[in-house]
XYZ file of C-alpha atoms in Angstrom:
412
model
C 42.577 73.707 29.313
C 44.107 70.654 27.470
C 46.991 68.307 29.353
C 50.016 68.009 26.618
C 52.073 64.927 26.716
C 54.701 63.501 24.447
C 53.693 59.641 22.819
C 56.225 59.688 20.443
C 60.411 60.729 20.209
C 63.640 60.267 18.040
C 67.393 61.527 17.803
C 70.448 62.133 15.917
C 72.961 62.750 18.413
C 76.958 61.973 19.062
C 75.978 59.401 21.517
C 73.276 57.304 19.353
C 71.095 57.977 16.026
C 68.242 56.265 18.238
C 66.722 56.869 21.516
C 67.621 53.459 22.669
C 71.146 53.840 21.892
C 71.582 57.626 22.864
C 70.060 56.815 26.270
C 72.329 53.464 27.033
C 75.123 55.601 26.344
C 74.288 58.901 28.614
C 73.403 57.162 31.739
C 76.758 54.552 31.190
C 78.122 58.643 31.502
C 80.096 57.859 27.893
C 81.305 60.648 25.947
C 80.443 61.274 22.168
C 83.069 64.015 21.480
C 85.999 63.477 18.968
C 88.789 64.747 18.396
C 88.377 66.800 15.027
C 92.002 66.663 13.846
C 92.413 63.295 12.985
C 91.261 64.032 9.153
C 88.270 66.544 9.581
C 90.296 69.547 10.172
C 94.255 69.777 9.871
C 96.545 69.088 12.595
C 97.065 73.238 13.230
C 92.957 73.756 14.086
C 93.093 75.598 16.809
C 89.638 73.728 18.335
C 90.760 70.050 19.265
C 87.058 68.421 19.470
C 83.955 68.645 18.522
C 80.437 66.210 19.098
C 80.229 65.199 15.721
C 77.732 63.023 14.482
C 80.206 60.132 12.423
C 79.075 60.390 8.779
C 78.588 56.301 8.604
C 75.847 56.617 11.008
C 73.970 58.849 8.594
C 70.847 56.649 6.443
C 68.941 58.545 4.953
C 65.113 57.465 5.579
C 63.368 55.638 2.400
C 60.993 58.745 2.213
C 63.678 61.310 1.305
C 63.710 59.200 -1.622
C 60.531 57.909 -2.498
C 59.488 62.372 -1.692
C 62.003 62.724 -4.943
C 63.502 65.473 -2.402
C 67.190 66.980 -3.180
C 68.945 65.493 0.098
C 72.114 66.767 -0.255
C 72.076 69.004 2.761
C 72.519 67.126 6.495
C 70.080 69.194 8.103
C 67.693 67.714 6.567
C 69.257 64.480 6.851
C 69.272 64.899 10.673
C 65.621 66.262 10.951
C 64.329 63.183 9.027
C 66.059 60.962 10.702
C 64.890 61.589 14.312
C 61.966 62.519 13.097
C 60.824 59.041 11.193
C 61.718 57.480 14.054
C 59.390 59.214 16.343
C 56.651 58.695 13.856
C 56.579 55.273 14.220
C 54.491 55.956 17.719
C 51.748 57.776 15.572
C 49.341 55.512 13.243
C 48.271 55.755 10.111
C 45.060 58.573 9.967
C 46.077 60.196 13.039
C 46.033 63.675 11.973
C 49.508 66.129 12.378
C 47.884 69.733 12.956
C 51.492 71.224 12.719
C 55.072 71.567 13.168
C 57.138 73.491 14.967
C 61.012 73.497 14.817
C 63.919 75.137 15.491
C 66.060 75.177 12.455
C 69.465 77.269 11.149
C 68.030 76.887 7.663
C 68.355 80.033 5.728
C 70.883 81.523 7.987
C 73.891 79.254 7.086
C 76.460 81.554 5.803
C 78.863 79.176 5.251
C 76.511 77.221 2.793
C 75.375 80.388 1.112
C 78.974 81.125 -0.017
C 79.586 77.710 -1.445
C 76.650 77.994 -3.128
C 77.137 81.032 -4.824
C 80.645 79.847 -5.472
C 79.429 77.728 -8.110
C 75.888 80.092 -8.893
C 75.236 78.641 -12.222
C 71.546 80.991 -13.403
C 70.198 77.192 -15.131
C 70.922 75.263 -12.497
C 70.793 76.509 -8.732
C 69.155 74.936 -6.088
C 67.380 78.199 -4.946
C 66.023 75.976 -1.988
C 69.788 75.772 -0.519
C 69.020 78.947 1.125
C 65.270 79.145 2.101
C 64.413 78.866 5.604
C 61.528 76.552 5.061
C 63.250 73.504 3.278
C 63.211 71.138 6.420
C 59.458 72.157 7.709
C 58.575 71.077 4.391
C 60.233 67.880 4.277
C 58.842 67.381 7.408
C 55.341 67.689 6.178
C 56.062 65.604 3.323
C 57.081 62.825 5.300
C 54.066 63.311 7.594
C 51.839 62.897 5.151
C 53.574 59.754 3.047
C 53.391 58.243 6.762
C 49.670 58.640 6.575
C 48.767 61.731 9.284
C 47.344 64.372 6.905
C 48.076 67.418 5.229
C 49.720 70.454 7.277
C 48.749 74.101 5.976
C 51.968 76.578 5.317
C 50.389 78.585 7.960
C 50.922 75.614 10.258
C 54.488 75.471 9.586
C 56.802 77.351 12.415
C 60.197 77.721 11.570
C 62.631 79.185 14.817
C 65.870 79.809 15.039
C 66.783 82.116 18.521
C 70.143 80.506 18.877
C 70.175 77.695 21.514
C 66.693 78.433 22.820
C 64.990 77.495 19.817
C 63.950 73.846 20.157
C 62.669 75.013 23.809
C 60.071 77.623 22.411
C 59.084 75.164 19.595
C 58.338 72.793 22.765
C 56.774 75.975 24.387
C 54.824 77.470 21.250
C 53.045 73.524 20.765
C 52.313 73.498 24.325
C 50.180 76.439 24.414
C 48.497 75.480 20.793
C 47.901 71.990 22.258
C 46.461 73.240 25.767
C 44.435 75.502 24.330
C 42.281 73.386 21.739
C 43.661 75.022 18.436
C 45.957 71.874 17.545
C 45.421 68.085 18.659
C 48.571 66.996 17.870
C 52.202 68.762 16.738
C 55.445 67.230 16.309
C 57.981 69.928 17.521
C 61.624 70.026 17.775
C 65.418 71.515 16.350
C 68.358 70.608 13.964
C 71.572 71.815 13.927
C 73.748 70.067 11.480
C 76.828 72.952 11.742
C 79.303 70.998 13.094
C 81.472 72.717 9.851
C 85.104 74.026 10.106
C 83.884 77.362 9.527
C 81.248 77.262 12.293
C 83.277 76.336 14.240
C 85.867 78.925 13.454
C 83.274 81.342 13.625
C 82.805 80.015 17.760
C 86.232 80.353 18.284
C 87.078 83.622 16.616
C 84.166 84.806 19.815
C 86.579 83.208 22.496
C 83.780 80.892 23.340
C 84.852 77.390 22.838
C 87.124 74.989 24.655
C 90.902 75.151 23.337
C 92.124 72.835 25.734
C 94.507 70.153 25.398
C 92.945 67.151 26.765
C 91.536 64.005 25.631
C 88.441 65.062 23.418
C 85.705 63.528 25.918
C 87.425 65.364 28.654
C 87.054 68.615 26.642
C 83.756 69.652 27.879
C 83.480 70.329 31.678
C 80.474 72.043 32.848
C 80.329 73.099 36.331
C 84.343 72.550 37.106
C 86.477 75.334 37.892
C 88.439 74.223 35.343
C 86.129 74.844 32.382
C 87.121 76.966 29.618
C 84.570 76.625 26.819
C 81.879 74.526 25.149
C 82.232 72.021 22.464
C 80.651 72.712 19.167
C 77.907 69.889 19.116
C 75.379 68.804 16.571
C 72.304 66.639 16.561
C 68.424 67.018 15.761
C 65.627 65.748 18.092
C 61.600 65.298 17.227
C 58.867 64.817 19.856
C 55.081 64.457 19.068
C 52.825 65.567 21.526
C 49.210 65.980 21.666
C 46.349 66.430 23.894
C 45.668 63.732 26.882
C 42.625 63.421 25.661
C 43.552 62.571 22.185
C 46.510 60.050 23.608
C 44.284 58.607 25.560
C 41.571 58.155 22.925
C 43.501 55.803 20.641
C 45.553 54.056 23.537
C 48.585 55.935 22.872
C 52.023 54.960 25.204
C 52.402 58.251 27.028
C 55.819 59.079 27.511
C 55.817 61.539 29.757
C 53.845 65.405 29.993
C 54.678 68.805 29.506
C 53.239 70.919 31.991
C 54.840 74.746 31.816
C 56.757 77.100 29.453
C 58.092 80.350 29.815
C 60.376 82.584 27.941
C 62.271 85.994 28.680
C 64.531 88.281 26.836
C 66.772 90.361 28.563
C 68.739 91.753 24.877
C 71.632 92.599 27.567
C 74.838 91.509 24.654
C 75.027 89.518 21.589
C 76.886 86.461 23.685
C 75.863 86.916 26.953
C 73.224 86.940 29.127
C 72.862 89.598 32.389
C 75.085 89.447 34.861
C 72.723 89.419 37.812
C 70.950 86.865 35.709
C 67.675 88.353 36.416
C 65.963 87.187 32.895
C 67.465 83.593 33.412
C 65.532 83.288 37.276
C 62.247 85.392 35.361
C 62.291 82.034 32.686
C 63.011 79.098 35.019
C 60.396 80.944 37.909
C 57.919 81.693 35.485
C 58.055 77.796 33.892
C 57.664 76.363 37.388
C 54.951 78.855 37.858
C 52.507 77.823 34.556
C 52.974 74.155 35.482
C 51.182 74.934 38.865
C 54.244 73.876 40.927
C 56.014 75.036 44.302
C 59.484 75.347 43.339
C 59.674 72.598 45.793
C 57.909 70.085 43.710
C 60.864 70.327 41.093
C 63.012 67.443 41.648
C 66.246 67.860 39.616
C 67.249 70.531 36.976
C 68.335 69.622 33.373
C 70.902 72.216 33.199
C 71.686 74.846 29.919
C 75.241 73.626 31.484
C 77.467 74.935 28.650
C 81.150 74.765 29.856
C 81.676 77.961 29.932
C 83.153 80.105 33.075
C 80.094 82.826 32.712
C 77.051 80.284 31.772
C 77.690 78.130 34.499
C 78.166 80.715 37.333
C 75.221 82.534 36.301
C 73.030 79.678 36.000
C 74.282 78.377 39.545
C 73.221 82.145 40.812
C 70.344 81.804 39.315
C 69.011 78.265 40.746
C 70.283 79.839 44.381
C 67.661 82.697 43.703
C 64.588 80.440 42.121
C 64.803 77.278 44.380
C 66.459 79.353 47.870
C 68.294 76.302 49.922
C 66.426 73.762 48.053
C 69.166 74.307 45.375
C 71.338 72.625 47.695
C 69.433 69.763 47.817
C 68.755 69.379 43.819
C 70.667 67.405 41.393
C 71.462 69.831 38.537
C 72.487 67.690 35.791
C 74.434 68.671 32.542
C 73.503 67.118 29.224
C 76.175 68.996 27.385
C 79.113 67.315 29.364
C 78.512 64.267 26.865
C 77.665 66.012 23.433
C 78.651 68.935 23.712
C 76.485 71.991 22.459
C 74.290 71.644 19.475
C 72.476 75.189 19.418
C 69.244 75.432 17.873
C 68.932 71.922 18.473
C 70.069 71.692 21.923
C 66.932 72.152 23.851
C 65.531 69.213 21.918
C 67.900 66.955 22.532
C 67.634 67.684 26.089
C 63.923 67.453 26.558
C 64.621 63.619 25.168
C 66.915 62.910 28.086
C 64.746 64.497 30.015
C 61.754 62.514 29.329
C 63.952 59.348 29.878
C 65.667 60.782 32.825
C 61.155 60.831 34.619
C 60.557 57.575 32.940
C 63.919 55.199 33.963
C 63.700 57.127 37.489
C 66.983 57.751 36.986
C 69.576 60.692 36.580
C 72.171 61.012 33.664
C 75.561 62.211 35.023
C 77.338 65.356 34.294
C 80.714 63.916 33.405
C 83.785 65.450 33.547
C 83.212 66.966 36.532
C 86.954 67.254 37.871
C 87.684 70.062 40.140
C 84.998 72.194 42.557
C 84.296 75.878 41.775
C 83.470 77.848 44.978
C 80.722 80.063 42.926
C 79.677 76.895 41.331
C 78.539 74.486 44.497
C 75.632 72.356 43.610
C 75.004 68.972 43.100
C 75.886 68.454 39.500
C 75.438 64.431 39.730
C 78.932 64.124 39.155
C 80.677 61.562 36.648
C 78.206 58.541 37.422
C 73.947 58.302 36.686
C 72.334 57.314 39.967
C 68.440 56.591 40.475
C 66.498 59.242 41.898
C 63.055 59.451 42.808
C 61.612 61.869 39.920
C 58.230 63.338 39.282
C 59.045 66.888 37.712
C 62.053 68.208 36.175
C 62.852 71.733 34.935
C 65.274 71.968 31.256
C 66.720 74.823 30.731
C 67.605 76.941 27.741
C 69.575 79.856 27.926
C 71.120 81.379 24.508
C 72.914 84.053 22.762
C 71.222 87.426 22.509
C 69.705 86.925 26.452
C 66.988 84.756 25.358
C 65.950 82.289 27.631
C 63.232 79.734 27.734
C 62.253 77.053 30.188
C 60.357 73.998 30.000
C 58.508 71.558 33.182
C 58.518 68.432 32.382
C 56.546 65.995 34.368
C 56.081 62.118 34.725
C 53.037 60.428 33.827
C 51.383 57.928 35.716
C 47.696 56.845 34.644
């Protein structure tokens, strides 16, 4: 069995459109959520903020152009993006077996009406609405960077709400580890930071309405949460096989040493309430990375803001880690971006990575009031360093899916 490890990364996020950046800004515990009615929605929205990605900080990467593809759509902006910056840790003629992504492509119902608004027979992009348009931009890109041809049948498209990017992460793993791919370059996008999708979140009663400042508006953790934050973002990771890091001198940034998934299809927004699915995932990731629970040194938290996630997944880590959990910095990623779905495991398996490698933990900000039922240490407000060798990111979405990665430091 193959050891998987990640040489290469890159983001699109509301804190950064690099890793450098991104990074600098979590652990200084900044905020990259806006307030949305200062010209992007009217005055009368009833959501005040949102982590928006500003549209200035969107370049499109040479090789959209130079592919001749249509790049009108900011998914695919987003996905190229992080992804051409990850590439630049693979060389030339190192082969890309395949990609696997979590995507909303082909589900965007807010795109398919505008499209058909103005449905012209000569002239529609018929691509607007496949579910397949970033993997194969993504494979185009690969191969004008010079690492091969991918096969349509290598091509994994997921979208499982906001555990996608966590089983593209899991799906490479077990490829990687068990010799049918060398190398994948795995990740989400989520580019739906739209008035509409955002309606559509609030219309479920399951973002923040609050009136505070917009970087106060996401509060995982406090007993004063009352909601996420629509987020947005895309994040790409290459991994491959030790051995094939290893072979051409590769910088290994860190490994990835368990998966697991669960369904417990309990309701359409909510996961079970003795969160028995949630401690099957997180157990069972721990478990395939040949760890005692006590090995795990800090939890990269699903942490959504929201009264239900957060108690559950505190009930949870009580039931997986015993009095450990105590003891364990839980840390929440979407205090500072808020959510970006699909993409939202990716993004965290960055900070993750960075979190093992700077030995030190990102804050959950925001943190402003203690909830009895929510009594861990959620590394509030300010980073701190940490001794670090393994942590578990969780992933916890609508429909009671759940999946859970281990990620582990290297050290050669």
């Amino acid at each position: 069995m193959h050891q998987v490890v990640v040489t290469g990364i890159g983001i699109v996020s509301p804190l950064g459109t690099s890793v450098e950046e991104f990074c600098r800004r979590m652990f200084a515990a900044e905020s990259g959520l806006v307030d949305i009615r200062n010209g992007f929605v009217g005055p009368n929205f009833p959501v005040p903020a949102a982590g928006r990605v500003p549209d200035e900080r969107l370049v499109a990467p040479e090789a959209l152009q130079r592919l001749g593809h249509k790049n009108s759509l900011k998914s695919h902006i987003f996905a190229a993006m992080a992804t051409e910056e990850a590439l630049q840790a693979l060389p030339r003629d190192t082969p890309v077996d395949a990609i696997a992504y979590g995507t909303t492509d082909g589900i965007s119902f807010d795109l398919i009406k505008s499209s058909f608004r103005k449905f012209d027979p000569a002239t529609f992009d018929w691509d607007a609405t496949r579910a397949e348009t970033t993997l194969e931009l993504l494979r185009d890109m690969v191969a004008l960077h010079g690492n091969g041809h991918i096969e349509d049948q290598d091509l994994f498209t997921l979208n499982n709400a906001c555990v996608s990017s966590n089983q593209a992460i899991g799906l490479a793993l077990q490829r990687i580890r068990s010799g049918m791919w060398r190398r994948a370059i795995v990740g989400g996008v989520d580019a739906r930071c739209t008035d509409e999708n955002i309606m559509n979140f609030h219309m479920l009663g399951a973002l923040s309405v609050a009136n505070v400042p917009a970087a106060e508006a996401s509060r995982p953790f406090s007993k004063s949460r009352c909601g996420f934050v629509r987020g947005e973002g895309a994040g790409t990771l290459i991994l491959e096989s030790l051995e094939e890091a290893q072979a051409r001198g590769a910088k290994i940034l860190g490994k990835i040493s368990g998966y697991a998934a669960s369904s417990d299809a309990f309701r359409l927004t909510d996961g079970r309430t003795d969160a028995k699915a949630a401690i099957h995932a997180m157990a069972g990731a721990i478990a395939d990375a040949r760890l005692d629970t006590q090995q795990i040194d800090a939890v990269s938290a699903h942490g959504t803001s929201t009264q239900m996630n957060d108690r559950l997944e505190t009930m949870a880590l009580k039931q997986v880690f015993g009095p450990q959990a105590y003891r364990m910095p839980v840390v929440a990623l979407k205090s500072q971006i808020g959510h970006a779905t699909v993409a939202a495991g990716a993004l965290q398996a960055i900070a993750t990575l960075r979190m093992l490698s700077d030995q030190r933990l990102a804050p959950t900000i925001n943190y402003k009031d203690i909830d009895p039922e929510c009594d861990l240490d959620y590394v509030p407000n300010q980073s701190r360093p940490a001794q670090l060798n393994a942590i578990l990111s969780n992933s916890f979405g609508f429909g009671g899916q759940n999946a859970c990665v281990v990620f582990q430091r290297y050290a050669s």
